[in-house]
Structures are given as C-alpha cells and as structure tokens.
PDB file of C-alpha atoms in Angstrom:
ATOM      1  CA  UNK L   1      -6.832 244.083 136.579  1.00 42.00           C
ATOM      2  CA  UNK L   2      -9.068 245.742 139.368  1.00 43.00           C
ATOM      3  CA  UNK L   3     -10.059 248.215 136.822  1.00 47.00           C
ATOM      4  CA  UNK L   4     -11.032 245.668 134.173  1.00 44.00           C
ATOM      5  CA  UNK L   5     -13.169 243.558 137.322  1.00 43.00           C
ATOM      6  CA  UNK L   6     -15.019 247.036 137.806  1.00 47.00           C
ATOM      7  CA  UNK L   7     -15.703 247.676 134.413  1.00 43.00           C
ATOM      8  CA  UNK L   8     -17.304 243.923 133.911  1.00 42.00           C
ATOM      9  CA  UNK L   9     -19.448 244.936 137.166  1.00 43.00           C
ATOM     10  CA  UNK L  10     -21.097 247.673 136.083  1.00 47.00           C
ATOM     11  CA  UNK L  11     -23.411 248.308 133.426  1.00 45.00           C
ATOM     12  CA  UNK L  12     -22.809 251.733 130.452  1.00 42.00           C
ATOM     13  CA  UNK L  13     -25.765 252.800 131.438  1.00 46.00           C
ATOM     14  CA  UNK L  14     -24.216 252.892 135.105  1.00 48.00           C
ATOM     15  CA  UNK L  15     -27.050 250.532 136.710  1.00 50.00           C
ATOM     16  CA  UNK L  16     -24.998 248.685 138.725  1.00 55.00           C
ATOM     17  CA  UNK L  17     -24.191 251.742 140.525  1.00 59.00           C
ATOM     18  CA  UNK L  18     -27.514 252.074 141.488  1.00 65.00           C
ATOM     19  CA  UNK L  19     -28.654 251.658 145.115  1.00 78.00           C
ATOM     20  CA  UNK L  20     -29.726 247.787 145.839  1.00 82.00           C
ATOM     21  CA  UNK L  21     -33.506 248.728 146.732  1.00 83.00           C
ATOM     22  CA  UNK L  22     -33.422 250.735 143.351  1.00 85.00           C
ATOM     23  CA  UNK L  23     -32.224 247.803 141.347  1.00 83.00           C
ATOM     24  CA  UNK L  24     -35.097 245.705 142.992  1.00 84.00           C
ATOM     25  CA  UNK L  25     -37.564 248.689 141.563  1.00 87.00           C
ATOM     26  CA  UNK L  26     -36.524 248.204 138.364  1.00 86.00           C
ATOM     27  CA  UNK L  27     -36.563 244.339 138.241  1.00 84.00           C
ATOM     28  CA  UNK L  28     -40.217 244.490 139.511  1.00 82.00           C
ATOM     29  CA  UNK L  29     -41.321 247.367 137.764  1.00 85.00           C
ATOM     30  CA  UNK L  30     -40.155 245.297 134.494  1.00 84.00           C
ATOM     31  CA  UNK L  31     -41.199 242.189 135.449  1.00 81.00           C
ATOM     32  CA  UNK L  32     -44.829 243.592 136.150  1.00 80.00           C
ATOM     33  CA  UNK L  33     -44.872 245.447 132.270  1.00 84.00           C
ATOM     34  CA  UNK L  34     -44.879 242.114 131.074  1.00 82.00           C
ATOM     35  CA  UNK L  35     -47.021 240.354 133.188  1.00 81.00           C
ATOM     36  CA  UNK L  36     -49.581 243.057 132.804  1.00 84.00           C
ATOM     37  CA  UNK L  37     -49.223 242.823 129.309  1.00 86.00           C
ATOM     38  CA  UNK L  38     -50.218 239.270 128.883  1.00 85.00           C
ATOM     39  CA  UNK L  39     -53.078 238.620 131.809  1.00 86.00           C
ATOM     40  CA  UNK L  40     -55.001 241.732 131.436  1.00 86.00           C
ATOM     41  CA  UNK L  41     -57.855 240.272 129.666  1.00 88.00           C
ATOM     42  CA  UNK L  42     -58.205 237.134 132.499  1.00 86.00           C
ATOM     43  CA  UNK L  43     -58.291 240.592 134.730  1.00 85.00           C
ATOM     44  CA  UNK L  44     -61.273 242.630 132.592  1.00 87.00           C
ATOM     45  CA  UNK L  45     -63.216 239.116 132.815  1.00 87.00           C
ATOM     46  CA  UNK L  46     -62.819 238.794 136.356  1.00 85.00           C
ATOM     47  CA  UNK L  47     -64.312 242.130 136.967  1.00 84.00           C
ATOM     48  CA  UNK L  48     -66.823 241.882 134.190  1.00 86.00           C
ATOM     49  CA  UNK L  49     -67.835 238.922 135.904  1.00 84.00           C
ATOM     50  CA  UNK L  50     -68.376 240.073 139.077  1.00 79.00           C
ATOM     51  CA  UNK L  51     -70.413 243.089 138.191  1.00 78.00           C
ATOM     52  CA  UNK L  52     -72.424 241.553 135.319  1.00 74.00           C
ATOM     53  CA  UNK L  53     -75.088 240.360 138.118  1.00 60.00           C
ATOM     54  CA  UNK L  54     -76.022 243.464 139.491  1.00 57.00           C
ATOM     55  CA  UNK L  55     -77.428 244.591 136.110  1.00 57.00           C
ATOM     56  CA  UNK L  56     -79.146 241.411 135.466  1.00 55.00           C
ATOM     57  CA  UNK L  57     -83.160 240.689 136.057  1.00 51.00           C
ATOM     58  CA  UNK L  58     -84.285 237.993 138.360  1.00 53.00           C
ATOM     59  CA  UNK L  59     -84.021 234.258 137.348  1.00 54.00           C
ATOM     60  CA  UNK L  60     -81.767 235.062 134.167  1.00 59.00           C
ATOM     61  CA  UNK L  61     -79.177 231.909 133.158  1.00 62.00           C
ATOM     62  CA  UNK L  62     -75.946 232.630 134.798  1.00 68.00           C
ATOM     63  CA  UNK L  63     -73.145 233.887 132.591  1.00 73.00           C
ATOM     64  CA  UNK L  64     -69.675 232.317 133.074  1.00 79.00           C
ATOM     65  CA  UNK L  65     -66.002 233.394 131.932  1.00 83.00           C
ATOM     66  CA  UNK L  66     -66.487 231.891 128.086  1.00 87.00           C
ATOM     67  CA  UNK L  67     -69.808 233.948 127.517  1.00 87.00           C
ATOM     68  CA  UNK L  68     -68.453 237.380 128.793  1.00 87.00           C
ATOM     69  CA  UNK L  69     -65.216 236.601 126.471  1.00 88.00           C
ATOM     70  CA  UNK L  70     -66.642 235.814 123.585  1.00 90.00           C
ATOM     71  CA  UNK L  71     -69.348 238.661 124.127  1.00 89.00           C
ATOM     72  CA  UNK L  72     -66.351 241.429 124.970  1.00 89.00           C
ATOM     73  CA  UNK L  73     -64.430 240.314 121.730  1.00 92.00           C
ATOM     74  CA  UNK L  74     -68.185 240.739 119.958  1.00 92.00           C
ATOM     75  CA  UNK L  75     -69.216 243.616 121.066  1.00 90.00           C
ATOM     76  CA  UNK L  76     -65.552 245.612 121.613  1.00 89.00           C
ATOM     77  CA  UNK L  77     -63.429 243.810 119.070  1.00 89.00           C
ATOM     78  CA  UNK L  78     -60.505 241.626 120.409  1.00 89.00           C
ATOM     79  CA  UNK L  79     -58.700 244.887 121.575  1.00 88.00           C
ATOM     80  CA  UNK L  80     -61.782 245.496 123.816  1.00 87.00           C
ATOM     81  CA  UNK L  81     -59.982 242.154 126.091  1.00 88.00           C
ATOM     82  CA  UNK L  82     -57.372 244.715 127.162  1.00 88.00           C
ATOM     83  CA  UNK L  83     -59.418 247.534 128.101  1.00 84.00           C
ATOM     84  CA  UNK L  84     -58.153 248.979 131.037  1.00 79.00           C
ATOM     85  CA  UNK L  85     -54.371 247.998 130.295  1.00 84.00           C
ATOM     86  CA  UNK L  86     -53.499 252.086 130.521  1.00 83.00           C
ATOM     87  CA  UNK L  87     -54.089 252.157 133.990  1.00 83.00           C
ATOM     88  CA  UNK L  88     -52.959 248.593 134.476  1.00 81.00           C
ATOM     89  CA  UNK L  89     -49.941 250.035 133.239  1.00 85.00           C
ATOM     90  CA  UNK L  90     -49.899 253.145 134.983  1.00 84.00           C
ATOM     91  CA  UNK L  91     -50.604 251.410 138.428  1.00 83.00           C
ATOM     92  CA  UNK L  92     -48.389 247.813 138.323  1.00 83.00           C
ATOM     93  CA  UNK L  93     -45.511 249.252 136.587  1.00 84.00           C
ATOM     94  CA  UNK L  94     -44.664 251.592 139.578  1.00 89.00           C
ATOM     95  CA  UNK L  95     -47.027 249.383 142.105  1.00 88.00           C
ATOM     96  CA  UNK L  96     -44.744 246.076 141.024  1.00 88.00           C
ATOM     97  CA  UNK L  97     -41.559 248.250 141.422  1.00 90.00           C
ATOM     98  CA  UNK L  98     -42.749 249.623 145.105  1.00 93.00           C
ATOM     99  CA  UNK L  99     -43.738 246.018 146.160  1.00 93.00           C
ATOM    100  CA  UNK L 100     -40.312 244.539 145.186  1.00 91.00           C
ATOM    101  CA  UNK L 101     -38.069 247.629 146.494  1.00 93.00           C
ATOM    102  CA  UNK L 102     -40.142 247.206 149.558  1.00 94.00           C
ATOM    103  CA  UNK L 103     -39.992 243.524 150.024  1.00 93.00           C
ATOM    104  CA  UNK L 104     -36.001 243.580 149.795  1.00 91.00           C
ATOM    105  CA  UNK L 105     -35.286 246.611 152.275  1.00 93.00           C
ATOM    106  CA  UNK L 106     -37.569 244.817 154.794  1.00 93.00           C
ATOM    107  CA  UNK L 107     -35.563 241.960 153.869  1.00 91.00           C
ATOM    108  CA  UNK L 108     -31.972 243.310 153.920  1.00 90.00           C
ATOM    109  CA  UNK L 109     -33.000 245.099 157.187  1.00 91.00           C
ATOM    110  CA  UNK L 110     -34.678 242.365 159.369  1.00 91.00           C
ATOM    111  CA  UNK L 111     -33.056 239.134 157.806  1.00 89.00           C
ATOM    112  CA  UNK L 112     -29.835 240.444 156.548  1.00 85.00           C
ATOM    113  CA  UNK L 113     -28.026 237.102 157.741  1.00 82.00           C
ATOM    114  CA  UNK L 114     -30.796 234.493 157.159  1.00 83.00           C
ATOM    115  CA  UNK L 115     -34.097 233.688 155.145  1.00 84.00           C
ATOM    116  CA  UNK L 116     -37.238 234.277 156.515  1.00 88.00           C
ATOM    117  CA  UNK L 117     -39.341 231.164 157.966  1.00 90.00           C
ATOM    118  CA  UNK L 118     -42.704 230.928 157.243  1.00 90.00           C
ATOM    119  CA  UNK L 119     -44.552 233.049 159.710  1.00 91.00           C
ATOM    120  CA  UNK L 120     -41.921 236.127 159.164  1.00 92.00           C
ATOM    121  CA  UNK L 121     -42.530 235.273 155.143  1.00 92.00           C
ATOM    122  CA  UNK L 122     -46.130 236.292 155.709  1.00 93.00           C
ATOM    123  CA  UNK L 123     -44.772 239.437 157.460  1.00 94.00           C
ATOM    124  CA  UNK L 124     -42.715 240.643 154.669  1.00 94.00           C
ATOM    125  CA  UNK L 125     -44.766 239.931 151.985  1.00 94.00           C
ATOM    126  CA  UNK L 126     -47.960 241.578 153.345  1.00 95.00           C
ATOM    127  CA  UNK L 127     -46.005 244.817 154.825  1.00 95.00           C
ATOM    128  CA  UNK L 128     -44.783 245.024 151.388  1.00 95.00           C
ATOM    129  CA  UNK L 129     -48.097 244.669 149.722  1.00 94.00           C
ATOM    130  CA  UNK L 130     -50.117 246.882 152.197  1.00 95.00           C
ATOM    131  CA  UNK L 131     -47.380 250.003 150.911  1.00 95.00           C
ATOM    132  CA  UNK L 132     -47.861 249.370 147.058  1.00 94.00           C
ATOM    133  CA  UNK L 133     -51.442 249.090 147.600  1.00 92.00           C
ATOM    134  CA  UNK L 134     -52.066 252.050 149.819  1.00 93.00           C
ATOM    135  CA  UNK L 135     -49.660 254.376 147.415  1.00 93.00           C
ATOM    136  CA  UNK L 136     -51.317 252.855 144.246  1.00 92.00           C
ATOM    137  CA  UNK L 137     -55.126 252.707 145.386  1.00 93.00           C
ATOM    138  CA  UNK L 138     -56.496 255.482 143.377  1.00 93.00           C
ATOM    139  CA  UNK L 139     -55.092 254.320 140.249  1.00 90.00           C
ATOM    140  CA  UNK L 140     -56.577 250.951 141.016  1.00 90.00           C
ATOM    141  CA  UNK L 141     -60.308 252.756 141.607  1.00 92.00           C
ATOM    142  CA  UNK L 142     -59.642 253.890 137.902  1.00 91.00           C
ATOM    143  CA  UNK L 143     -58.684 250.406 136.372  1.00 87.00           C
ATOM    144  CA  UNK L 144     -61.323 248.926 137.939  1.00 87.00           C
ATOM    145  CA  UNK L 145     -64.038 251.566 136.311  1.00 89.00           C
ATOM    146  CA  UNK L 146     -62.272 250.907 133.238  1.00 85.00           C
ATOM    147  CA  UNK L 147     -62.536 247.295 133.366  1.00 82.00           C
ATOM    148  CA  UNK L 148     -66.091 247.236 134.550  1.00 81.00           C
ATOM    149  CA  UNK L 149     -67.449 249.015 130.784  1.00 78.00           C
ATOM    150  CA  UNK L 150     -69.897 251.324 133.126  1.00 82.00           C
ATOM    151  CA  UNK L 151     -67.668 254.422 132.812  1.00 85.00           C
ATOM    152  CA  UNK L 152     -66.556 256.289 129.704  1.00 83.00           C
ATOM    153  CA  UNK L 153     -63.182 258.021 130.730  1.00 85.00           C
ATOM    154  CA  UNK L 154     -60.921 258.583 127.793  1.00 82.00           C
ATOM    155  CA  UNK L 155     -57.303 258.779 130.210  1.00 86.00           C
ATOM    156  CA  UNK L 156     -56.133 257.398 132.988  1.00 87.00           C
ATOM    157  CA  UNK L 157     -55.144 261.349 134.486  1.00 89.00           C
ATOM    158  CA  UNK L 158     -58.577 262.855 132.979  1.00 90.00           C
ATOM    159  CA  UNK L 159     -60.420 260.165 135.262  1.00 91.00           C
ATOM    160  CA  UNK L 160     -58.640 260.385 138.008  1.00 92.00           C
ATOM    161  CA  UNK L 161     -59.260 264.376 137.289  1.00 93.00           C
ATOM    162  CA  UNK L 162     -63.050 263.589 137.149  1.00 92.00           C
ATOM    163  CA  UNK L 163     -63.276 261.687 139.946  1.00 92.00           C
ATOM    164  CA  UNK L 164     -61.651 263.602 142.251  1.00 93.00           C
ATOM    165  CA  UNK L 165     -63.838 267.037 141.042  1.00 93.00           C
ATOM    166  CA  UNK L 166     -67.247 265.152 140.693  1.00 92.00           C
ATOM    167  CA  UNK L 167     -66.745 262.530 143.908  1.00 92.00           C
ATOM    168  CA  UNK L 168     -64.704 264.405 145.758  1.00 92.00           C
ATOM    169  CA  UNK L 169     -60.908 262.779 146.994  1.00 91.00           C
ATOM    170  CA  UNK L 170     -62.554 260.292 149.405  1.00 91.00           C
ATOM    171  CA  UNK L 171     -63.910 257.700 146.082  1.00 91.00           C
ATOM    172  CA  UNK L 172     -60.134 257.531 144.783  1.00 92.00           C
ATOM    173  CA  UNK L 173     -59.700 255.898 148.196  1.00 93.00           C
ATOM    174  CA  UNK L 174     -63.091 253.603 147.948  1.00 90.00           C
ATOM    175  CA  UNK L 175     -62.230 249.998 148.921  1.00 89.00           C
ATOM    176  CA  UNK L 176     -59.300 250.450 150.789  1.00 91.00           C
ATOM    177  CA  UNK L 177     -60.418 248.272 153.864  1.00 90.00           C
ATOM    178  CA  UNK L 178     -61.329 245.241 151.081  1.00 88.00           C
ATOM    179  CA  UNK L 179     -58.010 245.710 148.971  1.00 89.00           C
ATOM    180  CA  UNK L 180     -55.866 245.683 151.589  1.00 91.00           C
ATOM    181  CA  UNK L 181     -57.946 242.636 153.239  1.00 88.00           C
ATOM    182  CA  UNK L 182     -57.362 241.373 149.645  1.00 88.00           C
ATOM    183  CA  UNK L 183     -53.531 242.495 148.536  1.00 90.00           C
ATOM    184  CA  UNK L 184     -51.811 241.962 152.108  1.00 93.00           C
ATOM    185  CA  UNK L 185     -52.918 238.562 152.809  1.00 92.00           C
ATOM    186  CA  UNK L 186     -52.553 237.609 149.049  1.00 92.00           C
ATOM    187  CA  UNK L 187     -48.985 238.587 149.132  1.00 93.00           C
ATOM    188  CA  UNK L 188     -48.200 236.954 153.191  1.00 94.00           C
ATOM    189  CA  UNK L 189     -49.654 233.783 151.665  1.00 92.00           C
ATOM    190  CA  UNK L 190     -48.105 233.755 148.491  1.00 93.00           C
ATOM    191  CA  UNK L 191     -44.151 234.548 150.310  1.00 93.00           C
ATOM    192  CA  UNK L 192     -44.941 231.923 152.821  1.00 93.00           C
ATOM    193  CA  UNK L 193     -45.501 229.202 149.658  1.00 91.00           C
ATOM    194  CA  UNK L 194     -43.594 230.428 147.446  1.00 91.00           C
ATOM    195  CA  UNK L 195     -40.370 231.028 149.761  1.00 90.00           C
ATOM    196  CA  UNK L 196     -40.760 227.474 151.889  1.00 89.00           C
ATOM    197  CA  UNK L 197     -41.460 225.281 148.704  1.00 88.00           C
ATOM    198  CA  UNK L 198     -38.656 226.483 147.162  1.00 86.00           C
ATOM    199  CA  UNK L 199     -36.461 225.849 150.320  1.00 86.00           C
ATOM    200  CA  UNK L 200     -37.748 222.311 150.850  1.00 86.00           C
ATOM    201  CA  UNK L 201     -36.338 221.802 147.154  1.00 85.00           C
ATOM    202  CA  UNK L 202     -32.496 220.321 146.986  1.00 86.00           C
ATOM    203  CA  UNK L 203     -29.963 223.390 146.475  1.00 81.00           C
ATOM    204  CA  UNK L 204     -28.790 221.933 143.116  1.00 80.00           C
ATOM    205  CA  UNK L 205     -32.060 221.755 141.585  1.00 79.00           C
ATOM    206  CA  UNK L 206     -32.912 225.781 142.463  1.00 76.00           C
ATOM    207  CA  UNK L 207     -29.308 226.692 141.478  1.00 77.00           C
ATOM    208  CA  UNK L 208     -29.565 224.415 138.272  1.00 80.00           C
ATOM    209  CA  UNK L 209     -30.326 225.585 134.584  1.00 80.00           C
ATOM    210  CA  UNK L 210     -33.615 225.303 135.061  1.00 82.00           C
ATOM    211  CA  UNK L 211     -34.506 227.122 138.450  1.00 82.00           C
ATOM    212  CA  UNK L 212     -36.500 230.093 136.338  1.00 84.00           C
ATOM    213  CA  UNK L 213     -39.234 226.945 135.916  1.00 87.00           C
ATOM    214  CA  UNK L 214     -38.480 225.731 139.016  1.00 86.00           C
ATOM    215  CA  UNK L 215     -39.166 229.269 140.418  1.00 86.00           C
ATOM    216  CA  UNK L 216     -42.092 229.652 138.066  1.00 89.00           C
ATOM    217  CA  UNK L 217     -43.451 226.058 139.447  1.00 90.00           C
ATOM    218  CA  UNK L 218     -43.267 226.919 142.901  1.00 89.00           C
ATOM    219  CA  UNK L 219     -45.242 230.426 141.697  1.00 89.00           C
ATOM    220  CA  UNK L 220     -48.073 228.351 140.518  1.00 90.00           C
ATOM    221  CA  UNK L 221     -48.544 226.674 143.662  1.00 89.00           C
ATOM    222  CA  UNK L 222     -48.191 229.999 145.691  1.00 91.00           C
ATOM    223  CA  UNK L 223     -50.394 231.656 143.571  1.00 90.00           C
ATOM    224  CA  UNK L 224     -53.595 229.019 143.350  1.00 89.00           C
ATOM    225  CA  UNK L 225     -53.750 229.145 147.041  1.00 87.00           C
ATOM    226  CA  UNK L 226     -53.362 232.962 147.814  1.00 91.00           C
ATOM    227  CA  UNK L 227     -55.808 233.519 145.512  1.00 91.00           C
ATOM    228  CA  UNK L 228     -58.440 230.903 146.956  1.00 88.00           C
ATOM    229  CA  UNK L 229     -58.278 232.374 150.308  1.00 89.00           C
ATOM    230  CA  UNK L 230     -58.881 236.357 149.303  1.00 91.00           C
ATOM    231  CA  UNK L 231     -61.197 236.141 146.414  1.00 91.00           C
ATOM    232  CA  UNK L 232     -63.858 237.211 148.646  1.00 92.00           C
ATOM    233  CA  UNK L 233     -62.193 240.648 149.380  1.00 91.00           C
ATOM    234  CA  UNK L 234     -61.633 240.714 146.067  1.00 90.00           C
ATOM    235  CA  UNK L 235     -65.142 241.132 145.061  1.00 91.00           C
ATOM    236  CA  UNK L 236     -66.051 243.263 147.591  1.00 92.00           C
ATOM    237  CA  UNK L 237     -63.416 245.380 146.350  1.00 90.00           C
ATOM    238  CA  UNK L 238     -64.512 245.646 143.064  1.00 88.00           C
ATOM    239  CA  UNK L 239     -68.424 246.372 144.093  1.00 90.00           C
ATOM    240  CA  UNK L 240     -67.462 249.154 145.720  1.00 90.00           C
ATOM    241  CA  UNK L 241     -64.940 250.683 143.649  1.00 88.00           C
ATOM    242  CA  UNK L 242     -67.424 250.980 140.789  1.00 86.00           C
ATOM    243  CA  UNK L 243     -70.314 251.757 142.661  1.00 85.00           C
ATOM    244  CA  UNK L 244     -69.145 253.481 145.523  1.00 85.00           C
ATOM    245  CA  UNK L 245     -72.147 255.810 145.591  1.00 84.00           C
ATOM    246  CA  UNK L 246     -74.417 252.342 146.792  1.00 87.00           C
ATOM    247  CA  UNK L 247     -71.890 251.114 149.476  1.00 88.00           C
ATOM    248  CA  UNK L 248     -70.869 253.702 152.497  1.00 82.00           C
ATOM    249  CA  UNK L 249     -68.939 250.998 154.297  1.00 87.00           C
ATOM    250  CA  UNK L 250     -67.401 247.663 153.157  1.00 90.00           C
ATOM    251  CA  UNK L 251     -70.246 245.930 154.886  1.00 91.00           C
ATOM    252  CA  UNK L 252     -72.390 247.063 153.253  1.00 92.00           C
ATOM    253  CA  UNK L 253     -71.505 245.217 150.021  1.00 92.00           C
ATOM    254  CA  UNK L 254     -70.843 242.221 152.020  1.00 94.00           C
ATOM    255  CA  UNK L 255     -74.088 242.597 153.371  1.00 93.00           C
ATOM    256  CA  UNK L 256     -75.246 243.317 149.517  1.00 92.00           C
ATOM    257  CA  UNK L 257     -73.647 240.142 148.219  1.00 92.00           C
ATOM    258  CA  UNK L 258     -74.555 237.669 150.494  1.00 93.00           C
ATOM    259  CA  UNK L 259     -78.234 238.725 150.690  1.00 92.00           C
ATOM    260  CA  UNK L 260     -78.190 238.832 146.501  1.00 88.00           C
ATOM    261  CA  UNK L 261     -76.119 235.790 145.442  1.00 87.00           C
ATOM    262  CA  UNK L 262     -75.274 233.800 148.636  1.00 90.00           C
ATOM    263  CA  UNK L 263     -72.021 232.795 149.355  1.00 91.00           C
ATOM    264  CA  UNK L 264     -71.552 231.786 146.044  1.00 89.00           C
ATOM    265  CA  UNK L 265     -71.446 235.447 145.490  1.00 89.00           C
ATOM    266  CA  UNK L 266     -68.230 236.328 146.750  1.00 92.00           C
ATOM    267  CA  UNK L 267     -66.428 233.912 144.341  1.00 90.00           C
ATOM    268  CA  UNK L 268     -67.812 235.444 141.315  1.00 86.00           C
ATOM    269  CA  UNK L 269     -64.455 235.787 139.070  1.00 84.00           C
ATOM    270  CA  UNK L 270     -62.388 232.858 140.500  1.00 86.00           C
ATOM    271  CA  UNK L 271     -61.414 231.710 138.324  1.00 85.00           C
ATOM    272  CA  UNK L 272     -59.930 234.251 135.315  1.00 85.00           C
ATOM    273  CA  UNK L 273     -58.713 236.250 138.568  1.00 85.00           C
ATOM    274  CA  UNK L 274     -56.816 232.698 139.927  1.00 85.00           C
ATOM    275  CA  UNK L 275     -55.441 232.511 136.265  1.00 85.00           C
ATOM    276  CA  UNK L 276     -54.688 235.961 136.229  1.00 83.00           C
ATOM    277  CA  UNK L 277     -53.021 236.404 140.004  1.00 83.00           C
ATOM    278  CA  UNK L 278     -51.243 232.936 139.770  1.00 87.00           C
ATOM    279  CA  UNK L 279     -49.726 233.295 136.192  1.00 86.00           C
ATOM    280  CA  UNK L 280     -48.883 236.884 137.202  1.00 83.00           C
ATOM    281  CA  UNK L 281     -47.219 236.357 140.788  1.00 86.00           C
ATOM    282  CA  UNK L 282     -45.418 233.150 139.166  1.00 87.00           C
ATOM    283  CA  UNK L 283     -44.123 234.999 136.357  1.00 86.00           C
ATOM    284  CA  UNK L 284     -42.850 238.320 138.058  1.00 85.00           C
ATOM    285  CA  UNK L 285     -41.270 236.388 140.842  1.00 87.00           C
ATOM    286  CA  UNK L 286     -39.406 234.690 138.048  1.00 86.00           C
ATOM    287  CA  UNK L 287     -38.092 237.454 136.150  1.00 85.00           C
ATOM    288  CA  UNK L 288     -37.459 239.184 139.321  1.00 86.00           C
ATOM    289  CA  UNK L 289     -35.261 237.064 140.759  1.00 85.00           C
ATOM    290  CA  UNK L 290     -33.503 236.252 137.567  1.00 84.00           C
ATOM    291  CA  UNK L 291     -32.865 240.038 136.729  1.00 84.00           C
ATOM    292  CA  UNK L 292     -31.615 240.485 140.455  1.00 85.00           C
ATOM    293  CA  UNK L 293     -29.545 237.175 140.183  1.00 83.00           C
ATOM    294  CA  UNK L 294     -27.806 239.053 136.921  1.00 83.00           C
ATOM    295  CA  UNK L 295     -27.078 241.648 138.237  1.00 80.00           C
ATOM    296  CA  UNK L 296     -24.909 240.063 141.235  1.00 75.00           C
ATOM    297  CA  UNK L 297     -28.260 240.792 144.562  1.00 75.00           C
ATOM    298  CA  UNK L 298     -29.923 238.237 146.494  1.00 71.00           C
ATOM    299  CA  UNK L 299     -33.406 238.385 145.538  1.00 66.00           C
TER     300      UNK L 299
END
C-alpha cells in the first residue's frame, strides 16, 4: 500500500524527488516561457517607444504605441513584433526560475510557520528580484539593444561576445542602479498586492475551481500598480542600456530626460510596458502556483 502511495507521489521522470527550491525553478522557469512568449511585442513597443525621441527633430508630432506597431509590422513584417524574444528567452527562462526558487527559500526559511504580512511581502519579493536581476543583467543589456532596432547582433552569445570585446565588461553591467531601482521595488510592490488581496479574499473562493482566475485577478491589480510606481526607472534603464556611451552615471539620463521631455519623459512606454508587466506577473504567478499546488508545495 505504502509502495503504491509512493509511486502516485512521484513523477517517471523522478521530479518529485527533486529538492523543493528546484521544483519552484522549474514552475517559474515554465511559467516565464510562456509569458515571454505572448507579451514580447507590448515589450519591443515599450522600448521602441522610449527611444524613438532621441532620434527625432524638434517640434515633430509625437508617436504613440499604435504608430510604432503598425510601423514595426511595416517595416519588419509581423515577426519583426518579437524581435528580441531570443534573449527574452535566454534571460526570463532562467531569470523567472531564479526569482521563484529564490522567493520560496526566503520563504520556507523566514516564514516557515506563517505568511508574510505586508511589509515582510515587500521584503521577499524585492530580495528575490534584486538576485534574478543582478545574475541576469547582462543578458537584459542585450534584449534591450535588440529591442531598441539600433544594433545589428545576429545571437544572443555573439553580442554579448561583442560587447564585452568592443565595450569592455563594465556596459554588460550598464543600468544596474536603474534596474534594480526598477525590478526590486516592482516585485516588493507587486508581493505586497498580490499576497494581501488574495488573503482578504474568503478561503473557499481561493481554494475553489476557479482560484487560477482568482489568482490571475488579484495579478492584475498587483501588476497595474507596481508598474505605475517604477516606470520611471524603467526608462532610465533603457536610455542607458542602449546608449551607454552618452550616460556615465544614472543621473545623467535623468538629468537627460527631464531637461528633453519633462516629466512626461519618464513615462514614455506606460503603457505597452503596464500591459506587458501586469499580464506577465498575473500570468506567471498563476501557473506558478498551480504547477507548485500539483505537485503537493505551498507556493
């Protein structure tokens, strides 16, 4: 009988054998394949956006988030929307699974016995973030380039290959002051919503048949207001990722922005990179948790 009750357990391809924090690697590195998959072109517009300006001549009409669309799927085909999905790939595939193997061992080890409240959410979520982001930066200097249509690299390896001969180790590391200003905070904020909307809900509605929308829901929410408060870093990141030869410190392209486009500036991208982050958060969170539910953890 015990035999049989091990056997149902465990998985022929001997997954649930696997170390807890390994499982949640897996869950969030799959979770984040198909995410990436489906928001990459809200994440090419968002960058196209906010780097369109700085190659535009005084007093020309502004260009929103339809006009760069329809003028990417002109001028690069409908194919040309998920330019930059390699190393979108290459970095949130491993980046998602780091995030989520990180989140849970904080978890296991400083709340074993209880769930985080809000201000300890914020904790967990942005230590977690800071270590995917700091581990995947350099692969995030290269998706941005890609995104941005400025750069003609044929591989994800042969740029980061290029850049590291040509700009020397330091520009695979450009913006790490404005991504972490951007990821950590993104993530605190979103763990704080996400985790105390979901426990203000009654238990049988988030243990019902439909808690993956109920999880999804509460991702939405999460994800509209993370993303208000850090677009700012956000653009700053991406100014100096693709032209790190013009900015020698992250003031500098605050100092760039403000005195070119105003405040206005530094929410260039909004919204495709709300759409993106929100849709994104909501839906790995949600096939996170369901995977980890499966396979007997406590997300």
């Amino acid at each position: 009988m015990r035999d049989a009750q091990d056997a149902k357990g465990k998985s022929p391809s001997g997954v649930g054998k696997a170390h807890p924090a390994l499982k949640a690697f897996m869950c969030g590195s799959l979770s984040g394949t198909c995410s990436t998959l489906l928001f990459q072109p809200l994440d090419l517009v968002k960058t196209r956006l906010q780097t369109i300006q700085n190659n535009m001549l005084p007093g020309s009409p502004r260009v929103g988030m339809v006009k760069v669309f329809i003028n990417v799927i002109r001028t690069e085909k409908v194919f040309g929307l998920w330019k930059g999905v390699s190393p979108s790939f290459v970095r949130c595939i491993p980046g998602v699974g780091i995030y989520f193997s990180t989140f849970y061992s904080l978890k296991q080890h400083f709340f074993p016995e209880h769930a985080p409240n809000a201000g300890q959410a914020v904790l967990l979520g942005a230590g977690a973030r800071a270590v995917a982001g700091v581990c995947m930066l350099p692969v995030t200097v290269i998706k941005t380039r890609f995104e941005s249509g400025q750069y003609d690299y044929r591989s994800v390896f042969g740029a980061l290959r290029s850049v590291y001969k040509l700009e020397g180790p330091r520009a695979l590391f450009s913006g790490l002051t404005a991504t972490l200003l951007r990821d950590a905070p993104f993530s605190g904020i979103y763990v704080m919503f996400y985790s105390q909307t979901k426990k203000s809900l009654p238990q049988e509605v988030t243990s019902s048949a439909y808690a993956p929308l109920v999880n999804f829901s509460c991702g939405v929410l999460a994800g509209v207001m993370a993303s208000l408060v850090t677009q700012p870093a956000d653009v700053v990141k991406t100014h100096i990722q693709v032209s790190p030869h013009l900015y020698r410190r992250t003031r500098d392209a605050i100092h760039f922005i403000y005195t070119e486009q105003g405040l206005r500036g530094f929410f260039r991208g909004a919204v495709p990179r709300s759409l993106r982050r929100t849709l994104m958060a909501a839906m790995a969170w949600t096939v996170y948790e369901q995977l980890m539910a499966r396979m007997g953890l406590k997300s």
